[in-house]
Short mmCIF file of C-alpha atoms (C1' of nucleotides) in Angstrom, two decimals:
data_model
loop_
_atom_site.label_atom_id
_atom_site.label_comp_id
_atom_site.label_asym_id
_atom_site.label_seq_id
_atom_site.Cartn_x
_atom_site.Cartn_y
_atom_site.Cartn_z
CA MET A 1387 42.53 6.20 -5.77
CA PHE A 1388 45.48 4.01 -6.80
CA ALA A 1389 48.50 6.07 -7.29
CA ARG A 1390 50.21 6.98 -10.39
CA VAL A 1391 53.78 6.60 -9.44
CA ASN A 1392 55.83 7.20 -12.45
CA ARG A 1393 54.49 10.69 -13.11
CA ASN A 1394 53.81 13.63 -10.74
CA SER A 1395 55.37 11.65 -8.04
CA ILE A 1396 55.87 13.42 -4.68
CA ARG A 1397 58.52 10.96 -3.84
CA PRO A 1398 61.82 10.90 -5.59
CA THR A 1399 61.48 7.14 -6.24
CA THR A 1400 61.63 6.41 -9.84
CA SER A 1401 59.03 3.79 -10.29
CA GLY A 1402 57.40 2.82 -6.94
CA LEU A 1403 57.82 -0.76 -7.93
CA THR A 1404 61.55 -0.73 -7.49
CA ALA A 1405 61.65 -2.45 -4.14
CA LEU A 1406 58.69 -4.49 -4.91
CA SER A 1407 59.99 -5.86 -8.11
CA ARG A 1408 63.44 -6.43 -6.80
CA GLU A 1409 61.77 -8.60 -4.29
CA ARG A 1410 60.17 -10.94 -6.79
CA VAL A 1411 60.33 -13.14 -9.76
CA PRO A 1412 60.58 -11.38 -13.13
CA SER A 1413 57.38 -9.78 -14.03
CA SER A 1414 55.15 -10.94 -16.88
CA GLU A 1415 52.91 -8.97 -19.15
CA PHE A 1416 49.47 -9.84 -20.06
CA HIS A 1417 46.83 -8.56 -22.44
CA TYR A 1418 43.22 -8.09 -21.74
CA ARG A 1419 40.48 -7.36 -24.20
CA ARG A 1420 38.21 -4.42 -23.71
CA ASP A 1421 35.43 -5.21 -21.07
CA THR A 1422 37.11 -8.26 -19.61
CA GLU A 1423 37.58 -8.82 -15.96
CA ILE A 1424 41.14 -8.72 -14.57
CA PHE A 1425 40.00 -9.77 -11.10
CA GLY A 1426 36.84 -9.86 -9.08
CA GLU A 1427 35.85 -8.47 -5.78
CA ALA A 1428 36.49 -10.84 -2.89
CA GLU A 1429 38.83 -13.07 -5.09
CA PRO A 1430 42.16 -13.96 -3.56
CA ALA A 1431 44.71 -11.39 -4.40
CA GLU A 1432 47.62 -13.12 -5.92
CA PHE A 1433 49.13 -10.40 -8.14
CA ILE A 1434 49.97 -6.75 -8.15
CA TYR A 1435 49.27 -5.04 -11.48
CA GLN A 1436 50.89 -2.09 -13.32
CA ILE A 1437 49.27 -0.78 -16.52
CA ILE A 1438 51.61 -0.60 -19.58
CA GLU A 1439 48.94 0.51 -22.05
CA GLY A 1440 45.11 0.97 -21.87
CA ALA A 1441 42.82 1.77 -19.01
CA VAL A 1442 41.04 -0.07 -16.18
CA ARG A 1443 38.12 0.64 -13.94
CA SER A 1444 37.72 -0.74 -10.41
CA TYR A 1445 34.34 -0.80 -8.86
CA LYS A 1446 31.94 -2.20 -6.32
CA LEU A 1447 28.41 -3.37 -7.04
CA LEU A 1448 25.30 -3.46 -4.97
CA SER A 1449 23.11 -6.53 -5.16
CA ASP A 1450 20.63 -4.82 -7.56
CA GLY A 1451 23.35 -3.80 -9.98
CA ARG A 1452 24.06 -0.19 -8.88
CA ARG A 1453 27.80 0.35 -9.49
CA GLN A 1454 30.32 2.68 -7.86
CA ILE A 1455 33.58 3.04 -9.64
CA GLY A 1456 36.30 3.97 -7.13
CA ALA A 1457 39.09 4.60 -9.40
CA PHE A 1458 40.29 4.62 -13.08
CA HIS A 1459 43.78 3.34 -13.78
CA LEU A 1460 45.77 4.74 -16.60
CA PRO A 1461 49.26 3.74 -17.97
CA GLY A 1462 51.95 3.67 -15.21
CA ASP A 1463 49.34 3.20 -12.42
CA ILE A 1464 49.65 0.34 -9.96
CA PHE A 1465 46.50 -1.38 -8.79
CA GLY A 1466 45.36 -4.55 -7.24
CA VAL A 1467 47.47 -3.89 -4.07
CA GLU A 1468 45.81 -5.41 -1.14
CA ASN A 1469 46.74 -5.78 2.49
CA GLY A 1470 44.51 -8.62 3.23
CA ASN A 1471 44.38 -11.51 0.96
CA VAL A 1472 41.41 -10.65 -1.18
CA HIS A 1473 40.58 -7.89 -3.64
CA ARG A 1474 38.10 -5.34 -2.34
CA PHE A 1475 37.11 -4.32 -6.01
CA THR A 1476 36.45 -5.79 -9.34
CA ALA A 1477 38.85 -4.64 -11.97
CA GLU A 1478 37.93 -4.64 -15.72
CA ALA A 1479 39.79 -3.47 -18.85
CA ILE A 1480 38.00 -0.41 -20.21
CA VAL A 1481 39.83 -0.70 -23.56
CA ASP A 1482 42.22 -3.43 -24.84
CA THR A 1483 44.86 -3.17 -22.01
CA THR A 1484 48.42 -4.54 -21.43
CA VAL A 1485 49.41 -5.00 -17.82
CA ARG A 1486 52.52 -6.12 -16.09
CA PHE A 1487 51.85 -8.30 -13.17
CA LEU A 1488 53.95 -9.42 -10.20
CA LYS A 1489 53.30 -12.34 -7.94
CA ARG A 1490 52.76 -11.25 -4.49
CA GLN A 1491 53.31 -13.34 -1.40
CA GLY A 1492 51.23 -12.99 1.79
CA VAL A 1493 51.71 -9.72 3.62
CA GLU A 1494 53.10 -11.47 6.56
CA HIS A 1495 55.79 -12.88 4.48
CA VAL A 1496 56.53 -9.56 2.69
CA ALA A 1497 56.71 -7.81 5.93
CA ALA A 1498 59.19 -10.12 7.28
CA GLY A 1499 61.34 -9.32 4.28
CA ASP A 1500 62.62 -6.05 2.91
CA ALA A 1501 61.53 -3.18 4.97
CA SER A 1502 61.51 -0.94 1.71
CA VAL A 1503 58.80 -3.14 0.34
CA VAL A 1504 56.54 -2.39 3.22
CA ARG A 1505 57.45 1.30 2.76
CA ASP A 1506 56.41 1.17 -0.91
CA LEU A 1507 53.16 -0.48 -0.04
CA LEU A 1508 52.49 2.21 2.63
CA PHE A 1509 53.15 4.90 0.17
CA LEU A 1510 50.78 3.40 -2.51
CA THR A 1511 48.15 2.76 0.13
CA THR A 1512 48.36 6.36 1.39
CA LYS A 1513 47.99 7.75 -2.16
CA ASN A 1514 44.84 5.54 -2.69
CA LEU A 1515 43.50 6.74 0.75
CA GLN A 1516 44.04 10.34 -0.17
CA HIS A 1517 42.16 10.01 -3.54
CA ALA A 1518 39.30 8.21 -1.67
CA GLU A 1519 39.10 10.98 0.85
CA ASP A 1520 38.81 13.62 -1.74
CA HIS A 1521 36.33 11.51 -3.74
CA MET A 1522 34.10 11.26 -0.62
CA LEU A 1523 33.84 14.96 -0.45
CA LEU A 1524 32.94 15.08 -4.29
CA LEU A 1525 30.30 12.33 -3.98
CA GLY A 1526 28.87 13.64 -0.76
CA ARG A 1527 28.75 17.37 -1.30
CA LYS A 1528 29.31 18.52 -4.89
CA THR A 1529 26.78 19.30 -7.57
CA SER A 1530 26.69 17.47 -10.87
CA LEU A 1531 28.35 20.19 -12.68
CA GLU A 1532 31.09 20.44 -10.16
CA LYS A 1533 31.56 16.80 -10.16
CA VAL A 1534 32.09 16.63 -13.93
CA ALA A 1535 34.29 19.70 -13.88
CA ALA A 1536 36.47 18.05 -11.18
CA PHE A 1537 36.54 14.83 -13.19
CA LEU A 1538 37.81 16.68 -16.22
CA ILE A 1539 40.48 18.46 -14.29
CA GLU A 1540 41.60 15.18 -12.78
CA MET A 1541 41.90 13.47 -16.12
CA ASP A 1542 43.55 16.49 -17.49
CA ARG A 1543 46.18 16.37 -14.73
CA ARG A 1544 46.76 12.68 -15.32
CA SER A 1545 46.86 12.63 -19.07
CA THR A 1546 50.17 12.52 -20.79
CA ALA A 1547 49.25 14.30 -23.96
CA ALA A 1548 49.44 18.05 -23.23
CA GLU A 1549 46.83 19.23 -25.63
CA VAL A 1550 44.15 16.87 -26.50
CA MET A 1551 42.51 14.65 -23.75
CA GLU A 1552 41.43 11.17 -24.82
CA LEU A 1553 38.87 9.63 -22.50
CA PRO A 1554 38.96 5.95 -22.76
CA MET A 1555 35.78 5.54 -20.69
CA SER A 1556 32.11 5.93 -21.64
CA ARG A 1557 29.61 8.43 -20.25
CA ARG A 1558 28.20 5.55 -18.13
CA ASP A 1559 31.58 4.79 -16.61
CA ILE A 1560 31.97 8.56 -15.73
CA ALA A 1561 28.56 8.56 -14.29
CA ASP A 1562 29.32 5.59 -12.15
CA TYR A 1563 32.44 7.22 -10.97
CA LEU A 1564 30.72 10.44 -10.02
CA GLY A 1565 27.52 8.98 -8.56
CA LEU A 1566 25.37 10.39 -11.44
CA THR A 1567 23.52 8.98 -14.48
CA LEU A 1568 25.02 9.01 -17.95
CA GLU A 1569 22.33 11.59 -19.12
CA THR A 1570 23.33 14.05 -16.22
CA VAL A 1571 27.01 13.69 -17.23
CA SER A 1572 26.18 14.31 -20.85
CA ARG A 1573 24.21 17.47 -20.05
CA ALA A 1574 27.07 18.75 -17.85
CA ILE A 1575 29.56 18.27 -20.53
CA SER A 1576 27.23 19.97 -23.05
CA ILE A 1577 26.91 22.93 -20.66
CA LEU A 1578 30.73 23.18 -20.52
CA HIS A 1579 30.87 22.95 -24.18
CA ASN A 1580 28.23 25.71 -24.81
CA GLU A 1581 30.06 27.81 -22.28
CA GLY A 1582 33.23 27.69 -24.39
CA ILE A 1583 35.10 25.90 -21.62
CA LEU A 1584 35.91 22.87 -23.68
CA ASN A 1585 35.88 21.64 -27.26
CA PHE A 1586 35.54 18.36 -29.01
CA VAL A 1587 38.26 17.20 -31.38
CA GLY A 1588 37.23 15.33 -34.48
CA GLN A 1589 34.03 13.36 -34.72
CA THR A 1590 34.13 11.51 -31.46
CA GLN A 1591 32.90 12.86 -28.09
CA ARG A 1592 35.78 11.35 -26.25
CA ARG A 1593 38.58 13.62 -27.46
CA ILE A 1594 38.33 16.80 -25.55
CA VAL A 1595 40.35 19.98 -25.46
CA LEU A 1596 40.17 22.20 -22.45
CA VAL A 1597 39.82 25.73 -23.77
CA ASN A 1598 39.70 27.54 -20.46
CA ARG A 1599 41.15 25.62 -17.52
CA TYR A 1600 40.81 28.64 -15.26
CA ARG A 1601 37.02 28.84 -15.73
CA LEU A 1602 36.78 25.02 -15.43
CA ALA A 1603 38.53 25.17 -12.13
CA GLN A 1604 36.09 27.86 -11.07
CA VAL A 1605 33.20 25.63 -11.95
CA ALA A 1606 34.74 22.75 -9.99
CA ALA A 1607 34.72 25.12 -6.96
CA MET B 1248 37.81 5.66 8.08
CA PHE B 1249 40.54 5.32 10.67
CA ALA B 1250 40.60 2.06 12.16
CA ARG B 1251 39.50 0.84 15.59
CA VAL B 1252 42.28 -1.36 16.51
CA ASN B 1253 41.58 -2.64 20.01
CA ARG B 1254 38.21 -4.26 19.10
CA ASN B 1255 37.16 -6.41 16.34
CA SER B 1256 40.74 -6.50 15.06
CA ILE B 1257 41.51 -8.75 12.21
CA ARG B 1258 45.17 -8.84 13.23
CA PRO B 1259 46.32 -10.60 16.20
CA THR B 1260 48.06 -7.48 17.47
CA THR B 1261 46.82 -6.40 20.85
CA SER B 1262 46.73 -2.71 20.41
CA GLY B 1263 48.17 -1.55 17.04
CA LEU B 1264 49.98 1.15 18.83
CA THR B 1265 52.46 -1.34 20.35
CA ALA B 1266 55.36 -0.75 18.02
CA LEU B 1267 54.48 2.77 17.47
CA SER B 1268 54.42 3.54 21.33
CA ARG B 1269 57.53 1.43 21.95
CA GLU B 1270 59.27 3.64 19.57
CA ARG B 1271 58.49 6.98 21.28
CA VAL B 1272 58.43 9.01 24.28
CA PRO B 1273 55.90 8.25 26.97
CA SER B 1274 52.42 9.25 25.70
CA SER B 1275 50.53 12.10 27.21
CA GLU B 1276 46.81 12.55 27.62
CA PHE B 1277 44.86 15.72 26.82
CA HIS B 1278 41.31 16.88 27.20
CA TYR B 1279 39.26 18.81 24.68
CA ARG B 1280 35.98 20.46 25.20
CA ARG B 1281 33.04 19.68 22.92
CA ASP B 1282 33.20 21.45 19.55
CA THR B 1283 36.83 22.34 19.86
CA GLU B 1284 39.40 21.70 17.21
CA ILE B 1285 42.17 19.05 17.69
CA PHE B 1286 43.87 19.75 14.49
CA GLY B 1287 43.09 21.63 11.24
CA GLU B 1288 43.30 20.51 7.70
CA ALA B 1289 46.79 21.28 6.05
CA GLU B 1290 48.25 21.85 9.50
CA PRO B 1291 51.56 20.00 10.12
CA ALA B 1292 50.96 16.50 11.55
CA GLU B 1293 53.03 16.41 14.75
CA PHE B 1294 51.08 13.83 16.65
CA ILE B 1295 49.13 10.60 16.43
CA TYR B 1296 45.99 10.43 18.62
CA GLN B 1297 44.05 7.65 20.36
CA ILE B 1298 40.75 8.29 22.03
CA ILE B 1299 40.41 7.41 25.56
CA GLU B 1300 36.96 8.72 25.96
CA GLY B 1301 34.59 10.79 23.89
CA ALA B 1302 34.10 11.14 20.24
CA VAL B 1303 35.70 12.97 17.34
CA ARG B 1304 34.60 13.91 13.74
CA SER B 1305 37.08 14.47 10.90
CA TYR B 1306 35.96 16.37 7.92
CA LYS B 1307 36.71 18.50 4.84
CA LEU B 1308 35.09 21.79 3.96
CA LEU B 1309 34.40 23.35 0.59
CA SER B 1310 34.97 27.11 0.27
CA ASP B 1311 31.20 27.85 0.74
CA GLY B 1312 30.88 25.80 3.94
CA ARG B 1313 29.68 22.55 2.58
CA ARG B 1314 31.05 19.78 4.83
CA GLN B 1315 31.86 16.22 4.41
CA ILE B 1316 32.69 14.23 7.43
CA GLY B 1317 34.95 11.34 6.56
CA ALA B 1318 34.87 9.51 9.71
CA PHE B 1319 33.75 9.33 13.30
CA HIS B 1320 36.27 8.20 15.90
CA LEU B 1321 35.33 6.43 19.06
CA PRO B 1322 37.08 5.22 22.17
CA GLY B 1323 40.01 3.13 21.13
CA ASP B 1324 40.24 4.51 17.62
CA ILE B 1325 43.51 5.94 16.31
CA PHE B 1326 43.42 9.15 14.09
CA GLY B 1327 45.61 11.64 12.79
CA VAL B 1328 48.02 9.21 11.18
CA GLU B 1329 49.51 10.85 8.28
CA ASN B 1330 52.10 9.74 5.60
CA GLY B 1331 52.82 13.20 4.39
CA ASN B 1332 53.67 15.88 6.99
CA VAL B 1333 50.25 17.64 6.99
CA HIS B 1334 46.78 16.63 8.08
CA ARG B 1335 44.13 15.91 5.43
CA PHE B 1336 41.20 16.54 7.60
CA THR B 1337 40.11 18.83 10.38
CA ALA B 1338 39.42 16.96 13.61
CA GLU B 1339 37.01 18.23 16.22
CA ALA B 1340 35.78 16.86 19.51
CA ILE B 1341 32.09 16.01 19.24
CA VAL B 1342 31.61 15.89 22.93
CA ASP B 1343 34.13 16.37 25.80
CA THR B 1344 36.94 14.08 24.82
CA THR B 1345 40.21 12.68 26.26
CA VAL B 1346 42.85 11.64 23.89
CA ARG B 1347 46.26 10.09 24.21
CA PHE B 1348 48.72 11.49 21.84
CA LEU B 1349 52.20 10.54 20.68
CA LYS B 1350 54.71 12.76 19.02
CA ARG B 1351 55.55 11.47 15.63
CA GLN B 1352 58.67 12.07 13.90
CA GLY B 1353 58.76 12.53 10.05
CA VAL B 1354 57.96 9.37 8.01
CA GLU B 1355 61.35 9.20 6.57
CA HIS B 1356 62.85 9.01 9.96
CA VAL B 1357 60.21 6.42 11.24
CA ALA B 1358 60.76 4.38 8.06
CA ALA B 1359 64.51 4.23 8.68
CA GLY B 1360 63.74 2.82 12.15
CA ASP B 1361 61.81 -0.10 13.29
CA ALA B 1362 60.18 -1.92 10.37
CA SER B 1363 57.23 -2.94 12.58
CA VAL B 1364 56.37 0.69 12.87
CA VAL B 1365 55.96 0.92 9.21
CA ARG B 1366 53.94 -2.29 9.25
CA ASP B 1367 51.58 -0.83 11.89
CA LEU B 1368 51.14 2.29 9.83
CA LEU B 1369 50.35 0.18 6.81
CA PHE B 1370 47.82 -1.81 8.75
CA LEU B 1371 46.07 1.41 9.99
CA THR B 1372 46.18 3.10 6.62
CA THR B 1373 44.72 -0.05 4.92
CA LYS B 1374 41.80 -0.11 7.39
CA ASN B 1375 41.14 3.57 6.74
CA LEU B 1376 41.28 2.98 3.06
CA GLN B 1377 38.82 0.13 3.22
CA HIS B 1378 36.39 2.25 5.18
CA ALA B 1379 36.71 5.01 2.66
CA GLU B 1380 36.09 2.69 -0.23
CA ASP B 1381 32.98 1.32 1.38
CA HIS B 1382 31.77 4.98 2.17
CA MET B 1383 32.28 5.88 -1.56
CA LEU B 1384 29.74 3.25 -2.49
CA LEU B 1385 27.24 4.54 0.10
CA LEU B 1386 27.71 8.25 -0.89
CA GLY B 1387 27.49 7.63 -4.65
CA ARG B 1388 24.86 4.97 -4.92
CA LYS B 1389 22.62 4.58 -1.90
CA THR B 1390 19.25 6.21 -1.06
CA SER B 1391 18.68 8.29 1.98
CA LEU B 1392 17.03 5.40 3.84
CA GLU B 1393 19.80 2.93 3.01
CA LYS B 1394 22.49 5.45 4.12
CA VAL B 1395 20.86 6.08 7.54
CA ALA B 1396 20.34 2.36 7.98
CA ALA B 1397 23.88 1.57 7.11
CA PHE B 1398 25.01 4.28 9.56
CA LEU B 1399 23.10 2.80 12.34
CA ILE B 1400 24.43 -0.62 11.67
CA GLU B 1401 27.94 0.67 11.55
CA MET B 1402 27.55 2.46 14.97
CA ASP B 1403 25.90 -0.57 16.43
CA ARG B 1404 28.82 -2.67 15.45
CA ARG B 1405 31.27 -0.32 16.89
CA SER B 1406 29.43 0.47 20.03
CA THR B 1407 30.68 -1.18 23.26
CA ALA B 1408 27.26 -1.26 25.05
CA ALA B 1409 25.33 -4.29 23.72
CA GLU B 1410 21.93 -2.97 24.21
CA VAL B 1411 21.42 0.76 24.04
CA MET B 1412 23.28 2.77 21.43
CA GLU B 1413 24.27 6.24 22.54
CA LEU B 1414 25.00 8.56 19.58
CA PRO B 1415 27.36 11.34 20.51
CA MET B 1416 26.74 13.26 17.28
CA SER B 1417 23.91 15.47 16.19
CA ARG B 1418 21.67 14.90 13.22
CA ARG B 1419 23.66 17.47 11.37
CA ASP B 1420 26.85 15.49 11.92
CA ILE B 1421 25.16 12.40 10.76
CA ALA B 1422 23.93 14.25 7.70
CA ASP B 1423 27.33 15.51 6.82
CA TYR B 1424 28.69 12.04 7.12
CA LEU B 1425 26.02 10.60 4.77
CA GLY B 1426 25.87 13.34 2.26
CA LEU B 1427 22.28 14.40 3.32
CA THR B 1428 20.55 17.19 5.16
CA LEU B 1429 19.67 16.93 8.83
CA GLU B 1430 15.99 16.88 8.02
CA THR B 1431 16.34 13.96 5.63
CA VAL B 1432 18.27 12.06 8.37
CA SER B 1433 15.51 12.87 10.93
CA ARG B 1434 12.82 11.62 8.46
CA ALA B 1435 14.59 8.45 7.78
CA ILE B 1436 15.01 7.68 11.47
CA SER B 1437 11.39 8.46 11.97
CA ILE B 1438 10.52 5.99 9.20
CA LEU B 1439 12.54 3.33 10.95
CA HIS B 1440 10.91 4.13 14.19
CA ASN B 1441 7.41 3.95 12.81
CA GLU B 1442 8.31 0.67 11.14
CA GLY B 1443 9.30 -0.68 14.47
CA ILE B 1444 12.87 -1.23 13.62
CA LEU B 1445 14.26 0.90 16.32
CA ASN B 1446 13.12 2.53 19.55
CA PHE B 1447 14.26 5.64 21.53
CA VAL B 1448 15.32 5.15 25.01
CA GLY B 1449 14.31 7.76 27.62
CA GLN B 1450 13.54 11.22 26.60
CA THR B 1451 16.42 11.91 24.26
CA GLN B 1452 16.64 11.19 20.52
CA ARG B 1453 20.28 10.10 20.76
CA ARG B 1454 19.79 6.85 22.73
CA ILE B 1455 18.57 4.19 20.37
CA VAL B 1456 17.74 0.55 20.61
CA LEU B 1457 17.75 -1.61 17.58
CA VAL B 1458 14.64 -3.69 17.87
CA ASN B 1459 15.06 -5.57 14.64
CA ARG B 1460 18.44 -5.80 13.28
CA TYR B 1461 17.53 -8.27 10.44
CA ARG B 1462 14.98 -5.82 8.93
CA LEU B 1463 17.42 -2.89 9.38
CA ALA B 1464 20.03 -4.94 7.44
CA GLN B 1465 17.52 -5.60 4.79
CA VAL B 1466 16.80 -1.82 4.54
CA ALA B 1467 20.50 -0.95 4.25
CA ALA B 1468 20.57 -3.33 1.24
"C1'" DC C 497 11.74 27.82 35.39
"C1'" DG C 498 12.84 29.81 31.24
"C1'" DC C 499 16.04 30.12 27.40
"C1'" DG C 500 18.35 28.21 23.32
"C1'" DG C 501 19.93 24.63 20.63
"C1'" DA C 502 18.24 20.16 18.59
"C1'" DA C 503 14.93 17.47 16.47
"C1'" DT C 504 10.59 16.74 14.17
"C1'" DT C 505 7.33 17.59 10.79
"C1'" DG C 506 5.09 19.93 6.95
"C1'" DA C 507 4.79 22.45 2.39
"C1'" DG C 508 6.83 23.58 -1.63
"C1'" DG C 509 10.73 23.83 -5.01
"C1'" DC C 510 14.83 22.30 -7.40
"C1'" DT C 511 18.16 19.20 -8.92
"C1'" DC C 512 18.86 15.03 -10.83
"C1'" DA C 513 16.90 10.50 -12.31
"C1'" DT C 514 13.84 8.12 -15.48
"C1'" DC C 515 11.76 7.40 -19.66
"C1'" DA C 516 11.94 8.12 -24.40
"C1'" DA C 517 13.41 9.55 -29.11
"C1'" DG C 518 16.62 10.49 -32.37
"C1'" DG C 519 21.47 11.36 -34.27
"C1'" DA C 520 26.08 10.25 -35.05
"C1'" DG C 521 30.04 6.94 -35.34
"C1'" DT C 522 31.65 2.21 -36.19
"C1'" DG C 523 31.65 -2.29 -37.84
"C1'" DT C 524 29.70 -6.01 -40.77
"C1'" DG C 525 28.02 -8.09 -44.69
"C1'" DG C 526 26.38 -7.83 -49.28
"C1'" DC D 995 31.25 0.99 -51.58
"C1'" DC D 996 26.95 1.35 -49.55
"C1'" DA D 997 23.04 -0.33 -46.54
"C1'" DC D 998 22.12 -1.94 -42.13
"C1'" DA D 999 22.69 -2.83 -37.36
"C1'" DC D 1000 24.49 -1.61 -32.99
"C1'" DT D 1001 26.44 1.08 -29.59
"C1'" DC D 1002 27.13 5.49 -27.67
"C1'" DC D 1003 25.79 10.08 -26.95
"C1'" DT D 1004 22.69 13.82 -26.92
"C1'" DT D 1005 18.51 16.05 -25.98
"C1'" DG D 1006 13.69 16.64 -24.40
"C1'" DA D 1007 9.75 15.72 -21.07
"C1'" DT D 1008 8.32 14.34 -16.95
"C1'" DG D 1009 8.62 12.93 -12.19
"C1'" DA D 1010 10.72 11.40 -7.82
"C1'" DG D 1011 13.74 12.28 -4.11
"C1'" DC D 1012 15.89 15.07 -1.57
"C1'" DC D 1013 16.61 20.00 -0.25
"C1'" DT D 1014 15.01 24.43 1.46
"C1'" DC D 1015 12.34 27.10 4.13
"C1'" DA D 1016 9.33 27.43 8.02
"C1'" DA D 1017 6.82 26.35 12.32
"C1'" DT D 1018 6.50 23.66 16.33
"C1'" DT D 1019 7.86 20.64 19.85
"C1'" DC D 1020 11.32 18.72 22.68
"C1'" DC D 1021 15.38 18.69 25.71
"C1'" DG D 1022 19.29 20.09 27.97
"C1'" DC D 1023 21.18 23.50 30.51
"C1'" DG D 1024 21.93 27.51 32.93
#
DNA sequence: CGCGGAATTGAGGCTCATCAAGGAGTGTGG
DNA sequence: CCACACTCCTTGATGAGCCTCAATTCCGCG
């Protein structure tokens, strides 16, 4: 979930933060080291965030530690938008990450102000909802191979570099996004590799080239 | 997803359709027989619906027929609210159902009008998003028994009758909501029954009394 | 009263999780 | 510059949980 507004935007708006930022004090930037928390679930939501550089995961935990990542946020993405006054996810930097953040007032206050702000919030929330709806179908009804294929397609669509796809997140993060274990994710990627659908670039397993997007889409079903 | 606004409402608004209905032509009622489609996925979204009586499922399908139900809608619930101009789910009456529906104009048109309409839409969308986020955690990370327990708790919370809970949907519907098969749902309910956590009322398997809500909540984890 | 869909229950199989070992890349200190 | 440690990923063996297939019972409904 959480929309990426400055690319592939359905709406002709340039940034999605236009009205939001007009409304507020000058935004500040901040840097988070990898694996540090940006905000925690149930914490008061004071800011709205936009990623300048890096990557963020937002997730929920069960009491015994099981984790479900609801979304990955990439450069340009806005996250931390809440309607109530508390965050519904924990957000962590996956790698060293720079974010711009804007102080938000209470929704009641915002709603009383510029109507375009509310429209921006509605737009963002709808994008997030749409992503969550698609992800429910994936989590509830797709096989492990379909899940991994769908994940790669999503990351490919969202990545700026046309050729090589650089995954900032670990296999464990991917697994917790797809409702799998890291071993199953690894096996699925190996299958796609052996099938000639993707290739690794260099020595790392995080730089991937999609050799055959058509067959990948077929696998994703 | 899809909020129930006239009960357990966080917001002091009475109905949630106040501003929306003020804005429009007088609403009409319509009746749907059980198992008939109210609207289909990707169809143009012309109306907003509120259930007077009955129950509705909204779902997505994969090409091979696998189904994921995203939400059940009960009396009072509003559904079919879209930001874009097409529905993202198929909606079907689970039992004979009466709905009130309001013609909606394009969002652009609405947004240009009363700001409170946009605020109502934002509120509804946020409720739906919140439900979807919780449901992702359930689908991705909970066991079958935890899923079924969580489902019963949700239905208990939403049901009007204090004592006996009447489930309008079949085991298959429940299964497709929880990402399971109907047999697994049936087995989980049997376990809860044998554990003395719930009881059946009368001859049917759809009328359930929760005998021990505390232990049920523990099972849901 | 009898038919047909719905639910339960059982047996067996498959997918994915768990447990475990080893390799490859990266960073640190000598 | 190399050895060592640590993390991350892969791969294999095994097993558990859920699915599939099937039979039976139960209920609602004509």
